Amino acid sequence: MHSLHFAAHVASQDVLERSFTLGEIPGVLWSPLSPVPGVPLLLMGHGGGLHKRAPGLVSRARAMVIEQGFHVAAIDAPGHGERPRSAQDQRWVDSMMQARAAGESLAPSIAAYNGSLVERTVPEWRATIDAFQELPDIGREAPIGYQGMTLATAIGISLAAVDERIRAAIFGGVFVYDAVLAAARQVTIPIEFLMPLDDAEIDRASGLKVFDAFASVEKTLLAFPGSHFRVPAAQLDTRFFARHFNRVDAVAG
Amino acid sequence: MHSLHFAAHVASQDVLERSFTLGEIPGVLWSPLSPVPGVPLLLMGHGGGLHKRAPGLVSRARAMVIEQGFHVAAIDAPGHGERPRSAQDQRWVDSMMQARAAGESLAPSIAAYNGSLVERTVPEWRATIDAFQELPDIGREAPIGYQGMTLATAIGISLAAVDERIRAAIFGGVFVYDAVLAAARQVTIPIEFLMPLDDAEIDRASGLKVFDAFASVEKTLLAFPGSHFRVPAAQLDTRFFARHFNRVDAVAG
């Protein structure tokens, strides 16, 4: 088992940002400058083709640290960000691009590519959680949440299905294929599902289908006009993680 | 034009509750004990068959006063609460009950009955707003919002379509017929729409249809398992009115 190696620390605007590697997995951990022991850890997945420092992700991560006092972590999925893309992954990407250019369905390529990425990334997230739980300023008591759309949802649903350390999750905007539905049926934690209502590549019916599949007693569908490229975050903010991690008082005063 | 007549004042737990009549319209106004001039006024509609003091409505109204410092007002729709039901209204109610008992669609009776209630109640709400705007502790500067499901949504959509004093609204769970869609197409203010996903009497497709009809640039669909009888309010709370009335700082600290 690899252990966490921290490469660079930068502190700005009350956020400590630490780059790390865990074996071949590169990641970033954003933390309060003086974290209270036991504060929650939020895992943030990046979308397909993006990476751990995509601007939207960084902005959401920093906001969670500043506004809620959480730790937030992101890692690059295989073939994303700093990680080399394999020849097989390149073929899947090429076939997606060809399908999109030809106006054909992306579904077959995405099901295969996402499926493979899920298989590879779920164990990496689990190893990353193991390593964080060894850190003195996170430890085993910190409640853990997961948030991410598109590819990050495909990965996150499977992660939440197999790792009970994930206690609450925000998913959304995912390509739906059988393995996603099968994993969703294993998920019982509270979830929110963000659904773009006018997405050229993911229709409403498939969004509703995966939402229905979750076994969670508490699940909420937050839907908005437009595509998954523009999520109106403020309009959809129910203080989900703060509520589930019993921190609403700290936020709402 | 009638003027407001306040009948009874009761203050408890930081809420001043005033019963009033405006001509034949009975209502309640809940306010902070020491309202800040210009704080928002939220109009709360009751569901079909309910009234201005339905327990859920009162509980939501008091919470808005205590947590946000708003004024909240409710009135009885014609034939509801303290107001006598006309012979024609009774025939509509009877035909709804017969349809429900026979397992038939409620749509024809509800379209007729709600349509008539909308025609009668919209002018009453407008007169009530006129009267509130004459009150020293509300006045003409207070931003006005509207909230209510089912019948209250049918009424509220038509009210928001014709009265530009309504600046933001939460609707949901409404029987959809042509007049509702036509009114929704005239609504341009920010809205949230609450949609029960498993309502025996209002299907998902009609919820999506009315949501799509709103002309609002900002609109969000908040959907949840179950029927409109159990709305998981905390899970759907995006601080909508506080955000639109520029009061988030006062709430979130």
XYZ file of C-alpha atoms in Angstrom:
506
model
C 0.000 0.000 0.000
C 1.239 3.438 -0.964
C 1.172 6.322 1.451
C 0.297 9.938 0.819
C 3.096 12.160 -0.358
C 2.448 15.884 -0.107
C 4.296 17.816 -2.787
C 3.367 21.470 -2.388
C 1.451 23.611 0.106
C -0.064 26.929 -0.812
C -2.232 28.950 1.515
C -4.467 31.716 0.242
C -7.687 33.318 1.428
C -8.067 30.997 4.396
C -7.575 27.866 2.292
C -4.616 25.516 2.597
C -4.135 23.754 -0.735
C -1.943 20.645 -0.742
C -0.977 18.749 -3.876
C -0.355 15.091 -3.198
C 0.380 11.786 -4.851
C -0.685 8.383 -3.663
C 1.322 5.964 -5.765
C 0.451 7.001 -9.308
C -2.674 8.960 -8.303
C -2.213 12.743 -8.255
C -4.593 14.749 -6.106
C -5.305 17.973 -4.275
C -6.522 18.459 -0.732
C -8.098 21.801 0.179
C -8.422 22.453 3.928
C -9.184 25.213 6.387
C -5.983 26.837 7.690
C -6.838 25.606 11.169
C -9.127 22.631 10.633
C -11.278 21.575 13.563
C -10.667 17.841 14.153
C -13.498 15.721 12.790
C -14.779 18.222 10.224
C -16.265 16.510 7.157
C -14.287 15.437 4.122
C -15.937 16.003 0.747
C -14.640 14.025 -2.238
C -15.138 15.953 -5.471
C -15.071 14.083 -8.773
C -14.303 15.817 -12.064
C -16.353 15.442 -15.232
C -15.272 13.437 -18.290
C -12.304 15.080 -20.055
C -11.673 17.399 -17.100
C -9.327 17.045 -14.133
C -8.768 17.738 -10.433
C -8.010 21.421 -11.013
C -10.821 22.233 -13.453
C -11.865 25.810 -12.616
C -15.440 24.952 -11.630
C -14.259 22.173 -9.334
C -11.624 24.372 -7.680
C -14.154 27.116 -7.137
C -16.683 24.730 -5.557
C -13.951 23.154 -3.429
C -12.668 26.461 -2.082
C -16.213 27.617 -1.314
C -16.865 24.472 0.761
C -13.670 25.085 2.732
C -14.338 28.786 3.280
C -18.087 28.615 3.925
C -18.389 25.268 5.689
C -14.932 24.502 7.069
C -14.795 21.156 5.232
C -11.768 19.366 3.809
C -12.239 18.800 0.069
C -10.243 16.358 -2.054
C -9.998 15.715 -5.789
C -7.954 13.189 -7.758
C -7.306 12.784 -11.468
C -9.088 9.776 -12.956
C -6.852 7.543 -15.130
C -6.066 9.265 -18.428
C -7.197 12.647 -17.106
C -5.264 15.728 -15.951
C -1.648 14.792 -15.235
C -2.136 11.120 -16.031
C -1.206 9.645 -19.417
C -4.053 8.361 -21.595
C -3.697 4.710 -22.586
C -4.038 3.583 -26.195
C -7.360 1.908 -25.347
C -8.692 5.042 -23.650
C -7.620 7.055 -26.709
C -9.634 4.737 -28.944
C -12.731 5.273 -26.787
C -12.230 9.036 -26.857
C -11.765 8.949 -30.644
C -14.917 6.939 -31.094
C -16.889 9.390 -28.899
C -15.591 12.321 -30.937
C -16.457 10.576 -34.192
C -19.968 9.791 -32.966
C -20.487 13.385 -31.832
C -19.195 14.795 -35.137
C -21.447 12.431 -37.072
C -24.457 13.356 -34.931
C -24.673 9.744 -33.739
C -25.414 8.503 -30.232
C -22.502 8.665 -27.824
C -24.077 5.979 -25.696
C -22.120 2.912 -26.862
C -18.691 4.554 -26.564
C -19.530 6.234 -23.281
C -20.906 3.087 -21.704
C -17.677 1.248 -22.525
C -15.279 4.061 -21.620
C -17.067 5.191 -18.449
C -17.503 1.581 -17.400
C -13.778 1.006 -17.622
C -12.980 4.281 -15.829
C -15.382 3.363 -13.035
C -13.650 0.010 -12.568
C -10.271 1.697 -12.321
C -11.183 4.799 -10.306
C -13.360 3.302 -7.555
C -10.404 1.411 -6.009
C -8.297 4.562 -6.300
C -10.842 6.621 -4.356
C -11.006 3.885 -1.740
C -7.218 3.883 -1.355
C -7.302 7.681 -1.134
C -9.911 7.510 1.647
C -7.754 4.926 3.464
C -4.788 7.298 3.270
C -6.794 10.351 4.417
C -8.075 8.426 7.406
C -4.443 8.022 8.503
C -3.886 11.801 8.466
C -4.034 13.364 11.938
C -6.157 16.317 10.773
C -8.791 14.096 9.083
C -8.800 10.718 10.813
C -11.501 8.069 10.966
C -14.234 10.171 12.554
C -14.682 12.722 9.757
C -17.954 12.075 7.897
C -17.336 11.671 4.169
C -19.452 12.979 1.305
C -19.084 12.737 -2.460
C -20.048 15.229 -5.148
C -19.642 15.227 -8.907
C -21.579 15.150 -12.174
C -21.311 13.189 -15.463
C -18.273 10.837 -15.297
C -17.893 11.681 -11.607
C -21.441 10.491 -11.013
C -20.833 7.182 -12.775
C -17.777 6.704 -10.549
C -19.468 8.033 -7.417
C -22.542 5.835 -7.668
C -20.352 2.743 -7.855
C -18.156 4.036 -5.031
C -21.175 4.708 -2.796
C -22.579 1.275 -3.675
C -19.521 -0.520 -2.308
C -17.971 1.778 0.316
C -20.142 2.583 3.306
C -17.794 5.318 4.405
C -19.568 7.543 1.851
C -22.458 8.919 3.897
C -24.183 11.396 1.537
C -23.732 12.329 -2.120
C -24.703 14.806 -4.806
C -24.851 13.243 -8.273
C -26.269 14.322 -11.620
C -26.177 14.601 -15.373
C -24.920 11.090 -16.014
C -25.090 8.919 -19.106
C -27.284 6.031 -18.064
C -26.464 2.444 -18.965
C -27.267 -0.826 -17.219
C -24.263 -0.841 -14.881
C -25.133 2.661 -13.625
C -28.695 1.565 -12.857
C -27.468 -1.602 -11.154
C -25.100 0.392 -8.950
C -27.789 2.985 -8.153
C -30.029 0.202 -6.845
C -27.330 -0.524 -4.232
C -27.135 3.063 -3.009
C -29.061 3.756 0.204
C -27.477 6.963 1.510
C -29.188 10.371 1.215
C -28.643 11.815 -2.238
C -29.417 14.823 -4.338
C -29.558 14.363 -8.098
C -28.996 17.375 -10.369
C -30.823 17.027 -13.669
C -30.345 19.337 -16.661
C -33.700 19.488 -18.469
C -32.438 20.369 -21.942
C -29.254 18.392 -22.344
C -28.546 17.518 -25.967
C -26.832 14.286 -24.956
C -28.708 13.058 -21.867
C -32.490 13.044 -22.006
C -34.926 13.624 -19.149
C -36.231 10.087 -19.225
C -32.822 8.611 -18.479
C -32.284 11.107 -15.659
C -35.592 10.091 -14.086
C -34.736 6.425 -14.609
C -31.519 6.577 -12.625
C -33.139 8.768 -9.962
C -35.889 6.190 -9.540
C -33.278 3.432 -9.291
C -31.604 4.787 -6.143
C -32.662 2.779 -3.084
C -32.165 5.831 -0.860
C -35.073 6.728 1.422
C -34.030 10.371 1.167
C -33.498 11.494 -2.385
C -34.282 14.785 -4.078
C -34.244 15.666 -7.756
C -33.097 19.212 -8.539
C -33.763 20.032 -12.176
C -33.018 23.145 -14.177
C -33.324 24.430 -17.769
C -30.272 24.035 -19.979
C -27.430 21.550 -20.136
C -25.003 20.074 -17.621
C -22.454 22.683 -18.703
C -24.274 25.407 -16.753
C -25.424 24.321 -13.343
C -27.168 27.143 -11.423
C -25.495 26.155 -8.161
C -26.934 28.885 -5.929
C -30.484 27.995 -6.995
C -29.899 24.343 -6.135
C -28.105 24.815 -2.827
C -30.077 23.180 -0.025
C -27.048 23.053 2.326
C -27.168 19.314 1.699
C -23.855 18.267 3.252
C -24.159 20.728 6.117
C -27.574 19.260 6.965
C -26.429 15.673 6.764
C -23.266 16.241 8.690
C -25.158 18.127 11.418
C -23.489 21.385 10.701
C -26.437 23.565 9.700
C -26.236 25.533 12.935
C -22.659 26.419 12.132
C -23.758 27.766 8.781
C -27.131 29.360 9.306
C -26.434 30.924 12.697
C -63.003 49.711 -1.728
C -62.984 48.028 1.661
C -60.275 48.673 4.194
C -58.535 46.222 6.485
C -60.192 45.506 9.787
C -58.019 43.829 12.394
C -60.055 41.645 14.724
C -57.610 39.984 17.117
C -53.924 40.223 17.967
C -52.024 37.400 19.595
C -48.293 37.473 20.173
C -46.371 34.294 20.896
C -42.786 33.179 20.397
C -41.746 36.368 18.658
C -44.663 36.269 16.209
C -47.510 38.778 16.159
C -50.579 37.099 14.666
C -53.389 39.380 13.492
C -56.743 38.124 12.209
C -58.295 40.512 9.752
C -61.194 40.943 7.375
C -61.208 42.894 4.164
C -64.859 43.127 3.183
C -65.940 39.488 3.093
C -62.388 38.113 2.906
C -61.056 36.698 6.191
C -57.308 36.536 6.621
C -54.345 36.288 8.960
C -51.192 38.371 9.015
C -48.167 36.993 10.851
C -45.418 39.534 11.579
C -42.266 39.987 13.618
C -42.967 41.677 16.959
C -40.832 44.628 15.859
C -40.866 44.513 12.068
C -38.110 46.367 10.275
C -39.758 48.711 7.742
C -39.553 47.324 4.206
C -39.142 43.652 5.137
C -40.687 41.321 2.549
C -44.305 40.214 2.539
C -44.967 36.586 1.629
C -48.462 35.623 0.494
C -49.243 32.004 1.363
C -52.049 30.219 -0.457
C -53.804 27.190 1.003
C -54.465 23.961 -0.876
C -57.860 22.863 -2.165
C -60.242 22.021 0.698
C -57.920 23.627 3.268
C -57.896 27.142 4.701
C -55.785 30.012 6.023
C -55.058 28.270 9.332
C -54.271 24.791 8.011
C -51.547 23.469 10.338
C -48.886 23.104 7.643
C -49.496 26.632 6.402
C -49.346 28.118 9.897
C -46.141 26.269 10.647
C -44.495 27.495 7.419
C -45.756 31.023 8.024
C -44.408 31.210 11.573
C -41.051 29.818 10.462
C -40.723 32.545 7.819
C -41.439 35.207 10.425
C -39.083 33.756 13.035
C -36.224 32.744 10.738
C -36.404 35.459 8.098
C -38.248 38.365 9.694
C -40.865 38.404 6.910
C -44.528 39.353 7.125
C -46.689 36.415 5.979
C -50.352 36.646 4.999
C -53.025 34.053 4.206
C -56.667 34.464 3.193
C -59.491 31.953 2.822
C -60.440 31.318 -0.795
C -64.198 31.503 -1.478
C -65.988 28.474 -0.030
C -62.984 27.580 2.137
C -62.298 28.022 5.870
C -64.731 30.515 7.361
C -66.440 31.264 4.051
C -69.706 29.589 3.038
C -69.629 27.228 0.095
C -72.025 28.168 -2.712
C -74.418 25.642 -4.234
C -72.370 25.630 -7.440
C -69.106 25.038 -5.521
C -70.811 22.195 -3.656
C -71.768 20.574 -6.965
C -68.125 20.727 -8.125
C -66.909 19.244 -4.835
C -69.518 16.477 -5.081
C -68.497 15.643 -8.607
C -64.808 15.487 -7.572
C -65.640 13.161 -4.714
C -67.739 10.954 -6.986
C -64.958 10.785 -9.548
C -62.401 9.896 -6.870
C -64.655 7.219 -5.381
C -65.267 5.749 -8.834
C -61.540 5.761 -9.639
C -62.216 8.183 -12.489
C -60.154 11.172 -13.508
C -60.629 14.256 -11.368
C -59.442 16.453 -14.209
C -62.778 17.682 -15.608
C -64.244 18.677 -12.218
C -61.000 20.192 -10.997
C -60.469 22.218 -14.155
C -63.923 23.746 -13.778
C -63.835 24.258 -10.000
C -60.232 25.531 -9.818
C -60.840 27.741 -12.836
C -63.760 29.401 -11.090
C -61.850 29.740 -7.801
C -58.938 31.330 -9.658
C -61.257 33.899 -11.242
C -62.716 34.811 -7.855
C -59.562 34.673 -5.696
C -57.068 36.581 -7.872
C -58.979 39.889 -7.450
C -59.229 39.188 -3.715
C -55.474 38.759 -3.373
C -54.959 41.963 -5.352
C -57.302 43.876 -3.051
C -55.486 42.373 -0.064
C -52.136 43.556 -1.438
C -53.616 47.036 -1.992
C -54.725 47.129 1.639
C -51.381 45.856 2.996
C -49.557 48.505 1.030
C -51.526 51.103 2.993
C -50.327 49.691 6.322
C -47.481 51.694 7.877
C -45.485 48.595 8.844
C -45.644 47.096 5.305
C -46.042 49.920 2.802
C -45.235 50.047 -0.875
C -41.543 49.200 -0.668
C -41.822 45.702 0.778
C -41.001 43.107 -1.892
C -43.812 40.577 -2.271
C -43.515 36.833 -2.821
C -46.120 34.104 -3.211
C -46.025 30.491 -2.101
C -48.526 27.663 -2.291
C -49.219 24.272 -3.870
C -52.178 22.626 -5.652
C -55.142 25.074 -5.684
C -52.854 27.804 -4.359
C -50.587 27.274 -7.353
C -53.462 27.567 -9.826
C -54.415 30.842 -8.138
C -50.826 32.042 -7.721
C -49.825 31.472 -11.346
C -52.737 33.598 -12.513
C -51.996 36.224 -9.866
C -48.325 36.414 -10.876
C -49.342 36.597 -14.540
C -51.380 39.771 -14.000
C -49.887 41.515 -10.953
C -46.289 42.619 -11.286
C -46.067 43.321 -7.567
C -45.444 39.564 -7.136
C -41.669 39.353 -7.548
C -40.844 35.675 -6.861
C -42.931 32.558 -6.264
C -42.830 28.937 -5.170
C -45.452 26.806 -6.905
C -46.022 23.074 -7.250
C -48.197 20.006 -7.413
C -50.938 21.551 -9.522
C -53.595 19.977 -11.694
C -52.709 21.103 -15.191
C -55.333 22.299 -17.648
C -55.138 24.762 -20.531
C -55.798 27.910 -18.481
C -52.967 27.002 -16.085
C -50.557 26.569 -18.997
C -51.721 29.815 -20.584
C -51.163 31.723 -17.341
C -47.757 30.076 -16.791
C -46.635 31.365 -20.191
C -47.228 34.905 -18.861
C -45.093 34.418 -15.755
C -41.575 35.829 -15.999
C -40.515 36.170 -12.352
C -38.074 33.733 -10.692
C -39.883 30.598 -9.612
C -39.340 27.293 -7.928
C -41.692 24.453 -8.784
C -42.145 21.580 -6.321
C -43.021 18.326 -8.047
C -44.141 15.137 -6.278
C -42.863 12.213 -8.359
C -45.411 9.614 -7.302
C -48.657 11.495 -7.023
C -51.685 9.309 -7.713
C -53.629 12.237 -9.142
C -51.020 14.428 -10.888
C -48.542 12.697 -13.163
C -44.931 13.683 -13.834
C -45.602 14.608 -17.429
C -48.102 17.297 -16.484
C -45.720 18.681 -13.850
C -42.977 18.961 -16.460
C -45.422 20.496 -18.920
C -46.365 23.385 -16.665
C -42.741 23.848 -15.577
C -41.714 24.121 -19.229
C -44.505 26.637 -19.836
C -43.200 29.275 -17.403
C -41.509 32.116 -19.291
C -39.221 32.778 -16.313
C -35.506 32.955 -17.066
C -34.819 31.627 -13.587
C -36.832 28.547 -12.775
C -35.906 25.453 -10.813
C -37.755 22.162 -10.506
C -37.475 20.488 -7.098
C -38.851 16.956 -7.249
C -39.223 14.334 -4.557
C -40.604 10.804 -4.123
C -44.148 10.505 -2.870
C -47.248 12.661 -3.172
C -48.035 16.332 -2.624
C -49.309 15.452 0.838
C -45.758 15.066 2.154
C -43.384 17.746 0.986
C -39.863 17.295 2.422
C -39.468 21.023 2.995
C -35.993 21.014 4.552
C -34.595 19.027 1.621
C -36.031 21.542 -0.846
C -35.080 24.728 0.978
C -32.770 26.818 -1.178
C -33.449 30.042 0.773
C -35.350 31.118 -2.330
C -37.118 34.225 -1.010
C -34.145 35.301 1.075
C -31.943 35.152 -2.030
C -34.367 37.033 -4.230
C -35.147 39.666 -1.667
C -31.423 40.214 -0.995
C -31.597 38.962 2.497
C -29.237 35.978 2.350
C -26.603 37.829 4.368
C -29.102 38.339 7.138
C -29.791 34.615 7.168
C -26.504 32.899 6.479
C -24.277 35.237 8.496
